[in-house]
PDB file of C-alpha atoms and ligand atoms in Angstrom:
ATOM      1  CA  UNK A 639       0.000   0.000   0.000  1.00  0.00           C
ATOM      2  CA  UNK A 640       1.158   3.541  -0.719  1.00  0.00           C
ATOM      3  CA  UNK A 641       0.930   6.140   1.994  1.00  0.00           C
ATOM      4  CA  UNK A 642      -0.699   9.228   0.521  1.00  0.00           C
ATOM      5  CA  UNK A 643      -0.476  11.550   3.526  1.00  0.00           C
ATOM      6  CA  UNK A 644       1.883  11.367   6.467  1.00  0.00           C
ATOM      7  CA  UNK A 645       2.058  13.772   9.392  1.00  0.00           C
ATOM      8  CA  UNK A 646       4.977  13.342  11.712  1.00  0.00           C
ATOM      9  CA  UNK A 647       4.755  15.161  15.067  1.00  0.00           C
ATOM     10  CA  UNK A 648       3.120  18.120  13.404  1.00  0.00           C
ATOM     11  CA  UNK A 649       2.444  21.202  15.526  1.00  0.00           C
ATOM     12  CA  UNK A 650       1.113  24.548  14.433  1.00  0.00           C
ATOM     13  CA  UNK A 651       1.053  27.803  16.342  1.00  0.00           C
ATOM     14  CA  UNK A 652      -0.663  30.859  14.888  1.00  0.00           C
ATOM     15  CA  UNK A 653       1.135  34.069  15.705  1.00  0.00           C
ATOM     16  CA  UNK A 654      -1.407  36.786  16.490  1.00  0.00           C
ATOM     17  CA  UNK A 655      -1.253  40.290  17.949  1.00  0.00           C
ATOM     18  CA  UNK A 656      -2.368  38.837  21.275  1.00  0.00           C
ATOM     19  CA  UNK A 657       0.293  36.140  21.192  1.00  0.00           C
ATOM     20  CA  UNK A 658       0.525  32.540  20.103  1.00  0.00           C
ATOM     21  CA  UNK A 659      -2.472  30.292  19.475  1.00  0.00           C
ATOM     22  CA  UNK A 660      -1.404  26.686  19.706  1.00  0.00           C
ATOM     23  CA  UNK A 661      -3.858  25.066  17.267  1.00  0.00           C
ATOM     24  CA  UNK A 662      -2.373  21.625  16.551  1.00  0.00           C
ATOM     25  CA  UNK A 663      -0.126  19.667  18.874  1.00  0.00           C
ATOM     26  CA  UNK A 664       2.222  16.895  17.787  1.00  0.00           C
ATOM     27  CA  UNK A 665      -0.112  15.097  15.396  1.00  0.00           C
ATOM     28  CA  UNK A 666       1.009  11.758  13.961  1.00  0.00           C
ATOM     29  CA  UNK A 667      -1.138  10.447  11.162  1.00  0.00           C
ATOM     30  CA  UNK A 668      -0.788   8.212   8.111  1.00  0.00           C
ATOM     31  CA  UNK A 669      -3.450   7.935   5.425  1.00  0.00           C
ATOM     32  CA  UNK A 670      -3.188   5.292   2.705  1.00  0.00           C
ATOM     33  CA  UNK A 671      -3.898   5.949  -0.946  1.00  0.00           C
ATOM     34  CA  UNK A 672      -7.608   5.528  -1.670  1.00  0.00           C
ATOM     35  CA  UNK A 673      -8.592   5.744   1.991  1.00  0.00           C
ATOM     36  CA  UNK A 674     -11.536   7.892   3.112  1.00  0.00           C
ATOM     37  CA  UNK A 675     -10.737   9.279   6.546  1.00  0.00           C
ATOM     38  CA  UNK A 676     -12.968  11.414   8.763  1.00  0.00           C
ATOM     39  CA  UNK A 677     -11.694  13.925  11.307  1.00  0.00           C
ATOM     40  CA  UNK A 678     -14.056  14.925  14.080  1.00  0.00           C
ATOM     41  CA  UNK A 679     -13.423  16.997  17.160  1.00  0.00           C
ATOM     42  CA  UNK A 680     -14.715  19.949  19.137  1.00  0.00           C
ATOM     43  CA  UNK A 681     -14.982  23.350  17.502  1.00  0.00           C
ATOM     44  CA  UNK A 682     -11.548  25.007  17.462  1.00  0.00           C
ATOM     45  CA  UNK A 683      -9.686  21.711  17.839  1.00  0.00           C
ATOM     46  CA  UNK A 684      -7.607  22.390  14.736  1.00  0.00           C
ATOM     47  CA  UNK A 685      -9.512  20.353  12.109  1.00  0.00           C
ATOM     48  CA  UNK A 686      -9.411  23.023   9.398  1.00  0.00           C
ATOM     49  CA  UNK A 687      -5.817  23.820  10.340  1.00  0.00           C
ATOM     50  CA  UNK A 688      -4.880  20.174   9.718  1.00  0.00           C
ATOM     51  CA  UNK A 689      -6.398  20.315   6.227  1.00  0.00           C
ATOM     52  CA  UNK A 690      -4.502  23.534   5.465  1.00  0.00           C
ATOM     53  CA  UNK A 691      -1.288  21.824   6.569  1.00  0.00           C
ATOM     54  CA  UNK A 692      -1.945  18.862   4.263  1.00  0.00           C
ATOM     55  CA  UNK A 693      -2.779  21.263   1.401  1.00  0.00           C
ATOM     56  CA  UNK A 694       0.430  23.202   2.037  1.00  0.00           C
ATOM     57  CA  UNK A 695      -1.467  26.444   2.668  1.00  0.00           C
ATOM     58  CA  UNK A 696       0.165  26.506   6.103  1.00  0.00           C
ATOM     59  CA  UNK A 697       3.570  25.160   7.036  1.00  0.00           C
ATOM     60  CA  UNK A 698       4.019  23.419  10.396  1.00  0.00           C
ATOM     61  CA  UNK A 699       5.741  25.237  13.251  1.00  0.00           C
ATOM     62  CA  UNK A 700       7.446  21.920  13.915  1.00  0.00           C
ATOM     63  CA  UNK A 701       7.203  18.429  12.484  1.00  0.00           C
ATOM     64  CA  UNK A 702       6.820  17.252   8.915  1.00  0.00           C
ATOM     65  CA  UNK A 703       3.962  16.827   6.444  1.00  0.00           C
ATOM     66  CA  UNK A 704       4.447  14.496   3.476  1.00  0.00           C
ATOM     67  CA  UNK A 705       2.250  13.817   0.471  1.00  0.00           C
ATOM     68  CA  UNK A 706       3.225  10.695  -1.469  1.00  0.00           C
ATOM     69  CA  UNK A 707       6.578  10.650   0.281  1.00  0.00           C
ATOM     70  CA  UNK A 708       7.492  14.257  -0.572  1.00  0.00           C
ATOM     71  CA  UNK A 709       7.682  16.952   2.076  1.00  0.00           C
ATOM     72  CA  UNK A 710       4.932  19.549   1.624  1.00  0.00           C
ATOM     73  CA  UNK A 711       6.547  22.979   1.266  1.00  0.00           C
ATOM     74  CA  UNK A 712       3.676  24.953  -0.236  1.00  0.00           C
ATOM     75  CA  UNK A 713       0.402  24.610  -2.142  1.00  0.00           C
ATOM     76  CA  UNK A 714       0.327  21.949  -4.838  1.00  0.00           C
ATOM     77  CA  UNK A 715      -2.153  20.758  -7.442  1.00  0.00           C
ATOM     78  CA  UNK A 716      -2.066  17.296  -5.846  1.00  0.00           C
ATOM     79  CA  UNK A 717      -4.572  18.404  -3.217  1.00  0.00           C
ATOM     80  CA  UNK A 718      -7.922  20.070  -3.794  1.00  0.00           C
ATOM     81  CA  UNK A 719     -10.487  21.482  -1.402  1.00  0.00           C
ATOM     82  CA  UNK A 720     -14.238  21.248  -1.100  1.00  0.00           C
ATOM     83  CA  UNK A 721     -15.685  23.739   1.372  1.00  0.00           C
ATOM     84  CA  UNK A 722     -18.966  24.605   3.071  1.00  0.00           C
ATOM     85  CA  UNK A 723     -19.433  27.552   0.715  1.00  0.00           C
ATOM     86  CA  UNK A 724     -19.448  26.387  -2.883  1.00  0.00           C
ATOM     87  CA  UNK A 725     -17.609  29.608  -3.922  1.00  0.00           C
ATOM     88  CA  UNK A 726     -19.219  29.530  -7.374  1.00  0.00           C
ATOM     89  CA  UNK A 727     -18.915  32.738  -9.375  1.00  0.00           C
ATOM     90  CA  UNK A 728     -22.438  34.011  -9.987  1.00  0.00           C
ATOM     91  CA  UNK A 729     -21.564  35.663 -13.300  1.00  0.00           C
ATOM     92  CA  UNK A 730     -20.163  32.482 -14.830  1.00  0.00           C
ATOM     93  CA  UNK A 731     -22.176  29.622 -16.246  1.00  0.00           C
ATOM     94  CA  UNK A 732     -22.075  26.206 -14.612  1.00  0.00           C
ATOM     95  CA  UNK A 733     -19.613  25.042 -17.249  1.00  0.00           C
ATOM     96  CA  UNK A 734     -17.545  28.210 -16.760  1.00  0.00           C
ATOM     97  CA  UNK A 735     -17.436  27.544 -13.028  1.00  0.00           C
ATOM     98  CA  UNK A 736     -16.518  23.893 -13.493  1.00  0.00           C
ATOM     99  CA  UNK A 737     -13.540  24.964 -15.619  1.00  0.00           C
ATOM    100  CA  UNK A 738     -12.357  27.638 -13.191  1.00  0.00           C
ATOM    101  CA  UNK A 739      -9.792  25.550 -11.297  1.00  0.00           C
ATOM    102  CA  UNK A 740      -8.149  24.447 -14.545  1.00  0.00           C
ATOM    103  CA  UNK A 741      -8.181  28.023 -15.818  1.00  0.00           C
ATOM    104  CA  UNK A 742      -6.462  29.334 -12.693  1.00  0.00           C
ATOM    105  CA  UNK A 743      -3.773  26.682 -13.162  1.00  0.00           C
ATOM    106  CA  UNK A 744      -3.424  27.586 -16.845  1.00  0.00           C
ATOM    107  CA  UNK A 745      -4.330  24.039 -17.813  1.00  0.00           C
ATOM    108  CA  UNK A 746      -7.463  24.460 -19.971  1.00  0.00           C
ATOM    109  CA  UNK A 747      -7.258  22.519 -23.230  1.00  0.00           C
ATOM    110  CA  UNK A 748      -9.822  21.032 -25.608  1.00  0.00           C
ATOM    111  CA  UNK A 749      -9.247  17.656 -23.971  1.00  0.00           C
ATOM    112  CA  UNK A 750      -9.672  18.978 -20.413  1.00  0.00           C
ATOM    113  CA  UNK A 751     -12.786  20.857 -21.476  1.00  0.00           C
ATOM    114  CA  UNK A 752     -14.255  17.631 -22.812  1.00  0.00           C
ATOM    115  CA  UNK A 753     -13.383  15.711 -19.620  1.00  0.00           C
ATOM    116  CA  UNK A 754     -15.030  18.440 -17.535  1.00  0.00           C
ATOM    117  CA  UNK A 755     -18.213  18.374 -19.615  1.00  0.00           C
ATOM    118  CA  UNK A 756     -18.240  14.577 -19.309  1.00  0.00           C
ATOM    119  CA  UNK A 757     -17.971  14.943 -15.514  1.00  0.00           C
ATOM    120  CA  UNK A 758     -20.875  17.416 -15.526  1.00  0.00           C
ATOM    121  CA  UNK A 759     -22.956  14.936 -17.531  1.00  0.00           C
ATOM    122  CA  UNK A 760     -21.990  12.064 -15.299  1.00  0.00           C
ATOM    123  CA  UNK A 761     -23.057  13.938 -12.174  1.00  0.00           C
ATOM    124  CA  UNK A 762     -26.488  14.886 -13.466  1.00  0.00           C
ATOM    125  CA  UNK A 763     -25.624  18.461 -14.426  1.00  0.00           C
ATOM    126  CA  UNK A 764     -25.901  18.084 -18.198  1.00  0.00           C
ATOM    127  CA  UNK A 765     -29.028  20.183 -18.625  1.00  0.00           C
ATOM    128  CA  UNK A 766     -27.656  22.949 -16.346  1.00  0.00           C
ATOM    129  CA  UNK A 767     -24.408  23.505 -18.226  1.00  0.00           C
ATOM    130  CA  UNK A 768     -25.384  26.860 -19.692  1.00  0.00           C
ATOM    131  CA  UNK A 769     -27.326  28.100 -16.657  1.00  0.00           C
ATOM    132  CA  UNK A 770     -26.001  30.269 -13.815  1.00  0.00           C
ATOM    133  CA  UNK A 771     -25.389  29.216 -10.186  1.00  0.00           C
ATOM    134  CA  UNK A 772     -28.427  31.130  -8.820  1.00  0.00           C
ATOM    135  CA  UNK A 773     -30.686  28.908 -10.938  1.00  0.00           C
ATOM    136  CA  UNK A 774     -29.540  25.782  -9.061  1.00  0.00           C
ATOM    137  CA  UNK A 775     -30.378  24.339  -5.637  1.00  0.00           C
ATOM    138  CA  UNK A 776     -27.752  24.265  -2.878  1.00  0.00           C
ATOM    139  CA  UNK A 777     -27.097  20.559  -3.444  1.00  0.00           C
ATOM    140  CA  UNK A 778     -26.670  21.027  -7.208  1.00  0.00           C
ATOM    141  CA  UNK A 779     -24.284  23.933  -6.625  1.00  0.00           C
ATOM    142  CA  UNK A 780     -22.154  21.731  -4.391  1.00  0.00           C
ATOM    143  CA  UNK A 781     -22.031  19.108  -7.146  1.00  0.00           C
ATOM    144  CA  UNK A 782     -20.683  21.785  -9.505  1.00  0.00           C
ATOM    145  CA  UNK A 783     -18.074  22.668  -6.883  1.00  0.00           C
ATOM    146  CA  UNK A 784     -17.119  18.995  -6.731  1.00  0.00           C
ATOM    147  CA  UNK A 785     -16.770  18.754 -10.520  1.00  0.00           C
ATOM    148  CA  UNK A 786     -14.602  21.900 -10.444  1.00  0.00           C
ATOM    149  CA  UNK A 787     -12.424  20.170  -7.835  1.00  0.00           C
ATOM    150  CA  UNK A 788     -12.192  16.857  -9.696  1.00  0.00           C
ATOM    151  CA  UNK A 789     -11.522  18.493 -13.075  1.00  0.00           C
ATOM    152  CA  UNK A 790      -8.035  19.441 -11.889  1.00  0.00           C
ATOM    153  CA  UNK A 791      -7.380  15.729 -11.217  1.00  0.00           C
ATOM    154  CA  UNK A 792      -6.075  16.027  -7.672  1.00  0.00           C
ATOM    155  CA  UNK A 793      -4.873  12.833  -5.976  1.00  0.00           C
ATOM    156  CA  UNK A 794      -6.167  14.061  -2.626  1.00  0.00           C
ATOM    157  CA  UNK A 795      -9.530  15.650  -1.819  1.00  0.00           C
ATOM    158  CA  UNK A 796      -9.827  17.679   1.356  1.00  0.00           C
ATOM    159  CA  UNK A 797     -13.419  18.229   2.414  1.00  0.00           C
ATOM    160  CA  UNK A 798     -14.035  20.828   5.116  1.00  0.00           C
ATOM    161  CA  UNK A 799     -17.622  20.477   6.336  1.00  0.00           C
ATOM    162  CA  UNK A 800     -18.909  20.604   2.749  1.00  0.00           C
ATOM    163  CA  UNK A 801     -22.493  19.655   3.620  1.00  0.00           C
ATOM    164  CA  UNK A 802     -23.135  21.720   6.723  1.00  0.00           C
ATOM    165  CA  UNK A 803     -24.972  24.552   4.948  1.00  0.00           C
ATOM    166  CA  UNK A 804     -27.502  22.181   3.366  1.00  0.00           C
ATOM    167  CA  UNK A 805     -30.914  21.107   4.624  1.00  0.00           C
ATOM    168  CA  UNK A 806     -31.149  17.588   6.066  1.00  0.00           C
ATOM    169  CA  UNK A 807     -32.406  15.665   3.041  1.00  0.00           C
ATOM    170  CA  UNK A 808     -30.108  17.458   0.576  1.00  0.00           C
ATOM    171  CA  UNK A 809     -27.250  16.720   2.932  1.00  0.00           C
ATOM    172  CA  UNK A 810     -27.943  12.976   3.048  1.00  0.00           C
ATOM    173  CA  UNK A 811     -28.406  12.787  -0.723  1.00  0.00           C
ATOM    174  CA  UNK A 812     -25.252  14.743  -1.450  1.00  0.00           C
ATOM    175  CA  UNK A 813     -23.203  12.725   1.054  1.00  0.00           C
ATOM    176  CA  UNK A 814     -24.267   9.662  -0.864  1.00  0.00           C
ATOM    177  CA  UNK A 815     -23.466  11.141  -4.284  1.00  0.00           C
ATOM    178  CA  UNK A 816     -20.142  12.671  -3.273  1.00  0.00           C
ATOM    179  CA  UNK A 817     -19.033   9.480  -1.577  1.00  0.00           C
ATOM    180  CA  UNK A 818     -19.951   7.367  -4.615  1.00  0.00           C
ATOM    181  CA  UNK A 819     -18.176   9.764  -6.987  1.00  0.00           C
ATOM    182  CA  UNK A 820     -15.017  10.022  -4.901  1.00  0.00           C
ATOM    183  CA  UNK A 821     -14.789   6.303  -4.191  1.00  0.00           C
ATOM    184  CA  UNK A 822     -15.273   5.495  -7.863  1.00  0.00           C
ATOM    185  CA  UNK A 823     -12.450   7.877  -8.758  1.00  0.00           C
ATOM    186  CA  UNK A 824     -10.180   6.183  -6.189  1.00  0.00           C
ATOM    187  CA  UNK A 825      -9.161   9.492  -4.578  1.00  0.00           C
ATOM    188  CA  UNK A 826      -7.673   9.717  -1.124  1.00  0.00           C
ATOM    189  CA  UNK A 827     -10.125  11.786   0.916  1.00  0.00           C
ATOM    190  CA  UNK A 828     -10.035  13.566   4.246  1.00  0.00           C
ATOM    191  CA  UNK A 829     -13.410  14.749   5.508  1.00  0.00           C
ATOM    192  CA  UNK A 830     -13.587  17.220   8.379  1.00  0.00           C
ATOM    193  CA  UNK A 831     -16.979  17.317  10.023  1.00  0.00           C
ATOM    194  CA  UNK A 832     -18.693  17.922  13.342  1.00  0.00           C
ATOM    195  CA  UNK A 833     -21.477  15.558  12.260  1.00  0.00           C
ATOM    196  CA  UNK A 834     -20.618  12.155  13.767  1.00  0.00           C
ATOM    197  CA  UNK A 835     -23.137  10.108  11.711  1.00  0.00           C
ATOM    198  CA  UNK A 836     -21.778  11.756   8.538  1.00  0.00           C
ATOM    199  CA  UNK A 837     -18.251  10.632   9.431  1.00  0.00           C
ATOM    200  CA  UNK A 838     -19.377   7.050  10.151  1.00  0.00           C
ATOM    201  CA  UNK A 839     -21.528   6.891   7.017  1.00  0.00           C
ATOM    202  CA  UNK A 840     -18.831   8.194   4.669  1.00  0.00           C
ATOM    203  CA  UNK A 841     -15.494   7.071   6.081  1.00  0.00           C
ATOM    204  CA  UNK A 842     -13.334   3.958   6.418  1.00  0.00           C
ATOM    205  CA  UNK A 843     -11.772   5.382   9.548  1.00  0.00           C
ATOM    206  CA  UNK A 844     -12.602   8.190  11.963  1.00  0.00           C
ATOM    207  CA  UNK A 845     -10.044  10.207  13.882  1.00  0.00           C
ATOM    208  CA  UNK A 846     -11.141  12.052  17.007  1.00  0.00           C
ATOM    209  CA  UNK A 847      -9.188  15.145  18.038  1.00  0.00           C
ATOM    210  CA  UNK A 848      -8.865  16.523  21.559  1.00  0.00           C
ATOM    211  CA  UNK A 849      -9.744  20.068  22.498  1.00  0.00           C
ATOM    212  CA  UNK A 850      -7.289  22.734  21.361  1.00  0.00           C
ATOM    213  CA  UNK A 851      -4.437  22.269  20.823  1.00  0.00           C
ATOM    214  CA  UNK A 852      -5.693  19.336  18.774  1.00  0.00           C
ATOM    215  CA  UNK A 853      -3.987  15.994  19.199  1.00  0.00           C
ATOM    216  CA  UNK A 854      -5.120  12.647  17.836  1.00  0.00           C
ATOM    217  CA  UNK A 855      -7.132  11.215  20.666  1.00  0.00           C
ATOM    218  CA  UNK A 856      -8.551   8.168  18.975  1.00  0.00           C
ATOM    219  CA  UNK A 857      -8.359   6.343  15.695  1.00  0.00           C
ATOM    220  CA  UNK A 858     -11.364   4.175  14.946  1.00  0.00           C
ATOM    221  CA  UNK A 859     -11.676   1.953  11.857  1.00  0.00           C
ATOM    222  CA  UNK A 860     -15.323   1.677  10.795  1.00  0.00           C
ATOM    223  CA  UNK A 861     -16.205  -1.882   9.876  1.00  0.00           C
ATOM    224  CA  UNK A 862     -19.858  -2.382   9.142  1.00  0.00           C
ATOM    225  CA  UNK A 863     -20.876  -6.003   8.675  1.00  0.00           C
ATOM    226  CA  UNK A 864     -22.753  -5.391   5.419  1.00  0.00           C
ATOM    227  CA  UNK A 865     -19.461  -4.218   3.856  1.00  0.00           C
ATOM    228  CA  UNK A 866     -21.464  -1.514   2.166  1.00  0.00           C
ATOM    229  CA  UNK A 867     -19.806   1.702   0.948  1.00  0.00           C
ATOM    230  CA  UNK A 868     -22.887   3.804   0.171  1.00  0.00           C
ATOM    231  CA  UNK A 869     -23.571   6.186   3.063  1.00  0.00           C
ATOM    232  CA  UNK A 870     -27.380   5.886   2.914  1.00  0.00           C
ATOM    233  CA  UNK A 871     -27.170   2.092   3.174  1.00  0.00           C
ATOM    234  CA  UNK A 872     -24.400   2.231   5.788  1.00  0.00           C
ATOM    235  CA  UNK A 873     -26.689   4.264   8.023  1.00  0.00           C
ATOM    236  CA  UNK A 874     -28.979   1.221   8.210  1.00  0.00           C
ATOM    237  CA  UNK A 875     -26.239  -1.136   9.430  1.00  0.00           C
ATOM    238  CA  UNK A 876     -26.960  -2.641  12.861  1.00  0.00           C
ATOM    239  CA  UNK A 877     -23.573  -1.468  14.249  1.00  0.00           C
ATOM    240  CA  UNK A 878     -24.089   2.159  13.204  1.00  0.00           C
ATOM    241  CA  UNK A 879     -25.468   3.244  16.578  1.00  0.00           C
ATOM    242  CA  UNK A 880     -22.663   1.502  18.443  1.00  0.00           C
ATOM    243  CA  UNK A 881     -20.040   3.505  16.524  1.00  0.00           C
ATOM    244  CA  UNK A 882     -22.007   6.691  17.141  1.00  0.00           C
ATOM    245  CA  UNK A 883     -22.069   6.062  20.890  1.00  0.00           C
ATOM    246  CA  UNK A 884     -18.368   5.258  21.044  1.00  0.00           C
ATOM    247  CA  UNK A 885     -17.342   8.437  19.228  1.00  0.00           C
ATOM    248  CA  UNK A 886     -19.824  10.531  21.188  1.00  0.00           C
ATOM    249  CA  UNK A 887     -18.466   9.252  24.487  1.00  0.00           C
ATOM    250  CA  UNK A 888     -14.918   9.845  23.335  1.00  0.00           C
ATOM    251  CA  UNK A 889     -15.717  13.451  22.404  1.00  0.00           C
ATOM    252  CA  UNK A 890     -17.554  14.139  25.657  1.00  0.00           C
ATOM    253  CA  UNK A 891     -14.641  12.719  27.598  1.00  0.00           C
ATOM    254  CA  UNK A 892     -12.266  15.117  25.903  1.00  0.00           C
ATOM    255  CA  UNK A 893     -14.480  18.011  26.997  1.00  0.00           C
ATOM    256  CA  UNK A 894     -14.584  16.719  30.601  1.00  0.00           C
ATOM    257  CA  UNK A 895     -10.784  16.341  30.697  1.00  0.00           C
ATOM    258  CA  UNK A 896     -10.362  19.924  29.575  1.00  0.00           C
ATOM    259  CA  UNK A 897     -12.658  21.260  32.294  1.00  0.00           C
ATOM    260  CA  UNK A 898     -10.810  19.599  35.138  1.00  0.00           C
ATOM    261  CA  UNK A 899      -7.349  20.653  33.989  1.00  0.00           C
TER     262      UNK A 899
HETATM  263  P1  ADP B1622     -11.699  23.767  13.770  1.00  0.00           P
HETATM  264  O1  ADP B1622     -11.702  23.689  12.291  1.00  0.00           O
HETATM  265  O2  ADP B1622     -11.487  22.456  14.451  1.00  0.00           O
HETATM  266  O3  ADP B1622     -12.915  24.448  14.325  1.00  0.00           O
HETATM  267  P2  ADP B1622      -9.454  25.591  13.363  1.00  0.00           P
HETATM  268  O4  ADP B1622      -8.407  24.753  12.758  1.00  0.00           O
HETATM  269  O5  ADP B1622     -10.226  26.495  12.477  1.00  0.00           O
HETATM  270  O6  ADP B1622     -10.440  24.654  14.227  1.00  0.00           O
HETATM  271  O7  ADP B1622      -8.807  26.486  14.493  1.00  0.00           O
HETATM  272  C1  ADP B1622      -8.040  25.964  15.577  1.00  0.00           C
HETATM  273  C2  ADP B1622      -7.714  27.092  16.535  1.00  0.00           C
HETATM  274  O8  ADP B1622      -6.844  28.020  15.919  1.00  0.00           O
HETATM  275  C3  ADP B1622      -8.928  27.889  16.980  1.00  0.00           C
HETATM  276  O9  ADP B1622      -8.779  28.241  18.319  1.00  0.00           O
HETATM  277  C4  ADP B1622      -8.907  29.103  16.091  1.00  0.00           C
HETATM  278  O10 ADP B1622      -9.485  30.199  16.739  1.00  0.00           O
HETATM  279  C5  ADP B1622      -7.417  29.311  15.872  1.00  0.00           C
HETATM  280  N1  ADP B1622      -7.141  29.907  14.557  1.00  0.00           N
HETATM  281  C6  ADP B1622      -7.549  29.427  13.361  1.00  0.00           C
HETATM  282  N2  ADP B1622      -7.083  30.185  12.365  1.00  0.00           N
HETATM  283  C7  ADP B1622      -6.361  31.180  12.946  1.00  0.00           C
HETATM  284  C8  ADP B1622      -5.611  32.284  12.451  1.00  0.00           C
HETATM  285  N3  ADP B1622      -5.497  32.536  11.139  1.00  0.00           N
HETATM  286  N4  ADP B1622      -5.001  33.102  13.353  1.00  0.00           N
HETATM  287  C9  ADP B1622      -5.096  32.852  14.681  1.00  0.00           C
HETATM  288  N5  ADP B1622      -5.769  31.829  15.213  1.00  0.00           N
HETATM  289  C10 ADP B1622      -6.402  31.000  14.369  1.00  0.00           C
HETATM  290 MG1   MG B1623     -13.083  24.319  10.842  1.00  0.00          MG
END
């Protein structure tokens, strides 16, 4: 197996006017190629910071981040983000938005354009190609954002609470679609979420962080007996509730520890 992401004793301190904010503390983590890993933890525990470190948008204060065996020294096209806000440009068509990432990288070609349109078709956006973002529902807009991300052919997808702005049913549907799309493409994915059932439904493994400064508190492989990968079906697995309770207890415990210290 190839290790896609490796964090070795990674710490990050933000320097602010009021002093240092120790966001991430000595995190060790290895994620294999093709794995779908969830990161959950209290608000402010450094989840988004960890994604920025993997993406090379931030460099660690100490420790080392590697992507496919190479030290991360800055942003690279190997990693791509999907965020809570879809960040679509309202004045561009759906196709124009889907091509944006490639355009920014100066990589638009007839071939890439064709691949992007094929992705749009594949993800049910064919008839919306020439429409504008405001004409689409929140869930559809997020699909466009996903196509924009995948069009640049990143090896690693970093998802930072991408479903949290959606209503409940759109969220469940999109979790299912995004998971199916990403698993089919064989990408290595890291999903940050505060939604425990979402992490269990979508991921092969869930990592629980402590309160700030975030450390890896627990690493829990999710093995549902049905062996199912589709989130909507995984939610029906008999062990689902057991995993929920275990993670919930682990997160509560980290809060209790903080209070007494
Ligand atoms: P999470 O995503 O788990 O909610 P973050 O990674 O966003 O947590 O933030 C971790 C901690 O670092 C928080 O206490 C947050 O306030 C702080 N922080 C995040 N970004 C900055 C920044 N640019 N400057 C200073 N502090 C920051
Ligand atoms: Mg965050």
